[in-house]
Amino acid sequence: MVGAGLSLGILGTVLAGVVLVTRWVPPWNRGHVASPLLFGVGILMASLGNVLMGLEYFGVLPEVSWEVRFFGFNGMTWAGVLVIGVSQILPVLHLILAQLRNGGPHGRPPHGMP
């Protein structure tokens, strides 16, 4: 189980490197990703959490307390998933902020009206 997680983490790290260097997004995500840079950073963070957990399990990294392992590695993985989500909803956030700045979806009300 740990070996499979480590292998997937290494594969994700390689994919993140490709995305960060070339801005290439895999075909199954192309329609969803608005910011390839954020997408690559998110994949890198999520993958590194798995890689570090596997390396620590196999004794490559120095022994640390269970709290550091649990909160550090899982926190890194979930932060990566959050960044991937932000990379996909970025246009929606820009649209919402633009509507808030302009007074709603129909623009500003006429002068003198509430």
PDB file of C-alpha atoms in Angstrom:
ATOM      1  CA  MET A   1       0.000   0.000   0.000  1.00  0.00           C
ATOM      2  CA  VAL A   2       2.780   2.425   0.900  1.00  0.00           C
ATOM      3  CA  GLY A   3       4.720   1.489  -2.227  1.00  0.00           C
ATOM      4  CA  ALA A   4       1.682   2.242  -4.404  1.00  0.00           C
ATOM      5  CA  GLY A   5       1.239   5.634  -2.739  1.00  0.00           C
ATOM      6  CA  LEU A   6       4.929   6.393  -3.180  1.00  0.00           C
ATOM      7  CA  SER A   7       4.779   5.384  -6.853  1.00  0.00           C
ATOM      8  CA  LEU A   8       1.734   7.558  -7.492  1.00  0.00           C
ATOM      9  CA  GLY A   9       3.406  10.418  -5.634  1.00  0.00           C
ATOM     10  CA  ILE A  10       6.498  10.153  -7.846  1.00  0.00           C
ATOM     11  CA  LEU A  11       4.298  10.016 -10.961  1.00  0.00           C
ATOM     12  CA  GLY A  12       2.408  13.100  -9.757  1.00  0.00           C
ATOM     13  CA  THR A  13       5.664  14.939  -9.067  1.00  0.00           C
ATOM     14  CA  VAL A  14       6.857  14.231 -12.619  1.00  0.00           C
ATOM     15  CA  LEU A  15       3.494  15.401 -14.005  1.00  0.00           C
ATOM     16  CA  ALA A  16       3.718  18.564 -11.893  1.00  0.00           C
ATOM     17  CA  GLY A  17       7.189  19.259 -13.266  1.00  0.00           C
ATOM     18  CA  VAL A  18       5.899  18.902 -16.835  1.00  0.00           C
ATOM     19  CA  VAL A  19       2.942  21.203 -16.118  1.00  0.00           C
ATOM     20  CA  LEU A  20       5.122  23.835 -14.447  1.00  0.00           C
ATOM     21  CA  VAL A  21       7.772  23.863 -17.186  1.00  0.00           C
ATOM     22  CA  THR A  22       5.605  23.597 -20.311  1.00  0.00           C
ATOM     23  CA  ARG A  23       2.159  24.763 -19.050  1.00  0.00           C
ATOM     24  CA  TRP A  24       0.780  21.550 -20.614  1.00  0.00           C
ATOM     25  CA  VAL A  25      -2.362  20.272 -18.893  1.00  0.00           C
ATOM     26  CA  PRO A  26      -3.470  16.628 -19.336  1.00  0.00           C
ATOM     27  CA  PRO A  27      -6.392  16.231 -21.777  1.00  0.00           C
ATOM     28  CA  TRP A  28      -8.834  15.075 -19.080  1.00  0.00           C
ATOM     29  CA  ASN A  29      -8.325  18.371 -17.184  1.00  0.00           C
ATOM     30  CA  ARG A  30      -7.905  20.803 -20.068  1.00  0.00           C
ATOM     31  CA  GLY A  31     -11.502  21.988 -20.047  1.00  0.00           C
ATOM     32  CA  HIS A  32     -11.494  22.666 -16.307  1.00  0.00           C
ATOM     33  CA  VAL A  33      -8.123  24.242 -15.552  1.00  0.00           C
ATOM     34  CA  ALA A  34      -7.967  28.026 -15.854  1.00  0.00           C
ATOM     35  CA  SER A  35      -4.482  28.506 -14.406  1.00  0.00           C
ATOM     36  CA  PRO A  36      -1.899  25.858 -15.371  1.00  0.00           C
ATOM     37  CA  LEU A  37       0.646  27.373 -12.981  1.00  0.00           C
ATOM     38  CA  LEU A  38      -1.630  26.957  -9.948  1.00  0.00           C
ATOM     39  CA  PHE A  39      -2.615  23.510 -11.183  1.00  0.00           C
ATOM     40  CA  GLY A  40       1.042  22.433 -11.348  1.00  0.00           C
ATOM     41  CA  VAL A  41       1.792  23.814  -7.887  1.00  0.00           C
ATOM     42  CA  GLY A  42      -1.227  21.981  -6.482  1.00  0.00           C
ATOM     43  CA  ILE A  43      -0.187  18.683  -8.049  1.00  0.00           C
ATOM     44  CA  LEU A  44       3.333  19.174  -6.721  1.00  0.00           C
ATOM     45  CA  MET A  45       2.117  19.844  -3.180  1.00  0.00           C
ATOM     46  CA  ALA A  46      -0.281  16.887  -3.156  1.00  0.00           C
ATOM     47  CA  SER A  47       2.324  14.548  -4.654  1.00  0.00           C
ATOM     48  CA  LEU A  48       5.103  15.605  -2.310  1.00  0.00           C
ATOM     49  CA  GLY A  49       2.906  14.767   0.661  1.00  0.00           C
ATOM     50  CA  ASN A  50       2.643  11.178  -0.593  1.00  0.00           C
ATOM     51  CA  VAL A  51       6.316  10.947  -1.542  1.00  0.00           C
ATOM     52  CA  LEU A  52       7.508  12.203   1.840  1.00  0.00           C
ATOM     53  CA  MET A  53       5.153   9.840   3.668  1.00  0.00           C
ATOM     54  CA  GLY A  54       6.505   6.873   1.706  1.00  0.00           C
ATOM     55  CA  LEU A  55      10.135   7.895   2.140  1.00  0.00           C
ATOM     56  CA  GLU A  56       9.645   8.259   5.879  1.00  0.00           C
ATOM     57  CA  TYR A  57       7.968   4.844   6.071  1.00  0.00           C
ATOM     58  CA  PHE A  58      10.866   3.141   4.271  1.00  0.00           C
ATOM     59  CA  GLY A  59      13.411   4.874   6.523  1.00  0.00           C
ATOM     60  CA  VAL A  60      14.967   7.220   3.967  1.00  0.00           C
ATOM     61  CA  LEU A  61      14.001  10.296   5.980  1.00  0.00           C
ATOM     62  CA  PRO A  62      14.915  10.676   9.660  1.00  0.00           C
ATOM     63  CA  GLU A  63      12.365   9.455  12.179  1.00  0.00           C
ATOM     64  CA  VAL A  64       9.903  12.149  13.248  1.00  0.00           C
ATOM     65  CA  SER A  65       6.974  12.123  15.635  1.00  0.00           C
ATOM     66  CA  TRP A  66       3.593  10.869  14.492  1.00  0.00           C
ATOM     67  CA  GLU A  67       2.153  14.377  14.821  1.00  0.00           C
ATOM     68  CA  VAL A  68       4.607  15.767  12.278  1.00  0.00           C
ATOM     69  CA  ARG A  69       3.900  12.868   9.931  1.00  0.00           C
ATOM     70  CA  PHE A  70       0.133  13.100  10.263  1.00  0.00           C
ATOM     71  CA  PHE A  71      -0.383  16.855  10.209  1.00  0.00           C
ATOM     72  CA  GLY A  72       2.565  17.720   7.965  1.00  0.00           C
ATOM     73  CA  PHE A  73       2.141  15.179   5.202  1.00  0.00           C
ATOM     74  CA  ASN A  74      -1.665  15.167   5.198  1.00  0.00           C
ATOM     75  CA  GLY A  75      -1.733  18.956   5.456  1.00  0.00           C
ATOM     76  CA  MET A  76       0.523  19.228   2.429  1.00  0.00           C
ATOM     77  CA  THR A  77      -1.653  16.804   0.465  1.00  0.00           C
ATOM     78  CA  TRP A  78      -4.904  18.589   1.301  1.00  0.00           C
ATOM     79  CA  ALA A  79      -3.380  22.006   0.652  1.00  0.00           C
ATOM     80  CA  GLY A  80      -2.403  20.726  -2.805  1.00  0.00           C
ATOM     81  CA  VAL A  81      -5.950  19.532  -3.431  1.00  0.00           C
ATOM     82  CA  LEU A  82      -7.233  22.973  -2.383  1.00  0.00           C
ATOM     83  CA  VAL A  83      -4.820  24.729  -4.779  1.00  0.00           C
ATOM     84  CA  ILE A  84      -5.942  22.411  -7.601  1.00  0.00           C
ATOM     85  CA  GLY A  85      -9.544  23.384  -6.844  1.00  0.00           C
ATOM     86  CA  VAL A  86      -8.688  27.083  -6.893  1.00  0.00           C
ATOM     87  CA  SER A  87      -6.962  26.626 -10.261  1.00  0.00           C
ATOM     88  CA  GLN A  88     -10.239  25.311 -11.645  1.00  0.00           C
ATOM     89  CA  ILE A  89     -12.646  27.889 -10.194  1.00  0.00           C
ATOM     90  CA  LEU A  90     -10.513  30.967 -10.836  1.00  0.00           C
ATOM     91  CA  PRO A  91     -12.742  32.329 -13.667  1.00  0.00           C
ATOM     92  CA  VAL A  92     -15.795  31.981 -11.440  1.00  0.00           C
ATOM     93  CA  LEU A  93     -14.052  33.927  -8.675  1.00  0.00           C
ATOM     94  CA  HIS A  94     -13.096  36.680 -11.138  1.00  0.00           C
ATOM     95  CA  LEU A  95     -16.709  36.867 -12.351  1.00  0.00           C
ATOM     96  CA  ILE A  96     -18.074  37.091  -8.804  1.00  0.00           C
ATOM     97  CA  LEU A  97     -15.580  39.820  -7.861  1.00  0.00           C
ATOM     98  CA  ALA A  98     -16.406  41.790 -11.015  1.00  0.00           C
ATOM     99  CA  GLN A  99     -20.130  41.577 -10.234  1.00  0.00           C
ATOM    100  CA  LEU A 100     -19.549  42.738  -6.665  1.00  0.00           C
ATOM    101  CA  ARG A 101     -17.510  45.698  -7.927  1.00  0.00           C
ATOM    102  CA  ASN A 102     -20.171  46.642 -10.499  1.00  0.00           C
ATOM    103  CA  GLY A 103     -23.136  46.445  -8.150  1.00  0.00           C
ATOM    104  CA  GLY A 104     -24.527  43.025  -9.067  1.00  0.00           C
ATOM    105  CA  PRO A 105     -25.212  40.978 -12.186  1.00  0.00           C
ATOM    106  CA  HIS A 106     -27.130  43.812 -13.920  1.00  0.00           C
ATOM    107  CA  GLY A 107     -24.634  46.589 -13.291  1.00  0.00           C
ATOM    108  CA  ARG A 108     -25.044  49.647 -11.102  1.00  0.00           C
ATOM    109  CA  PRO A 109     -28.533  50.998 -10.375  1.00  0.00           C
ATOM    110  CA  PRO A 110     -29.500  54.292 -12.065  1.00  0.00           C
ATOM    111  CA  HIS A 111     -28.371  57.485 -10.373  1.00  0.00           C
ATOM    112  CA  GLY A 112     -30.586  58.410  -7.429  1.00  0.00           C
ATOM    113  CA  MET A 113     -32.198  54.982  -7.058  1.00  0.00           C
ATOM    114  CA  PRO A 114     -31.302  52.607  -4.208  1.00  0.00           C
TER     115      PRO A 114
END
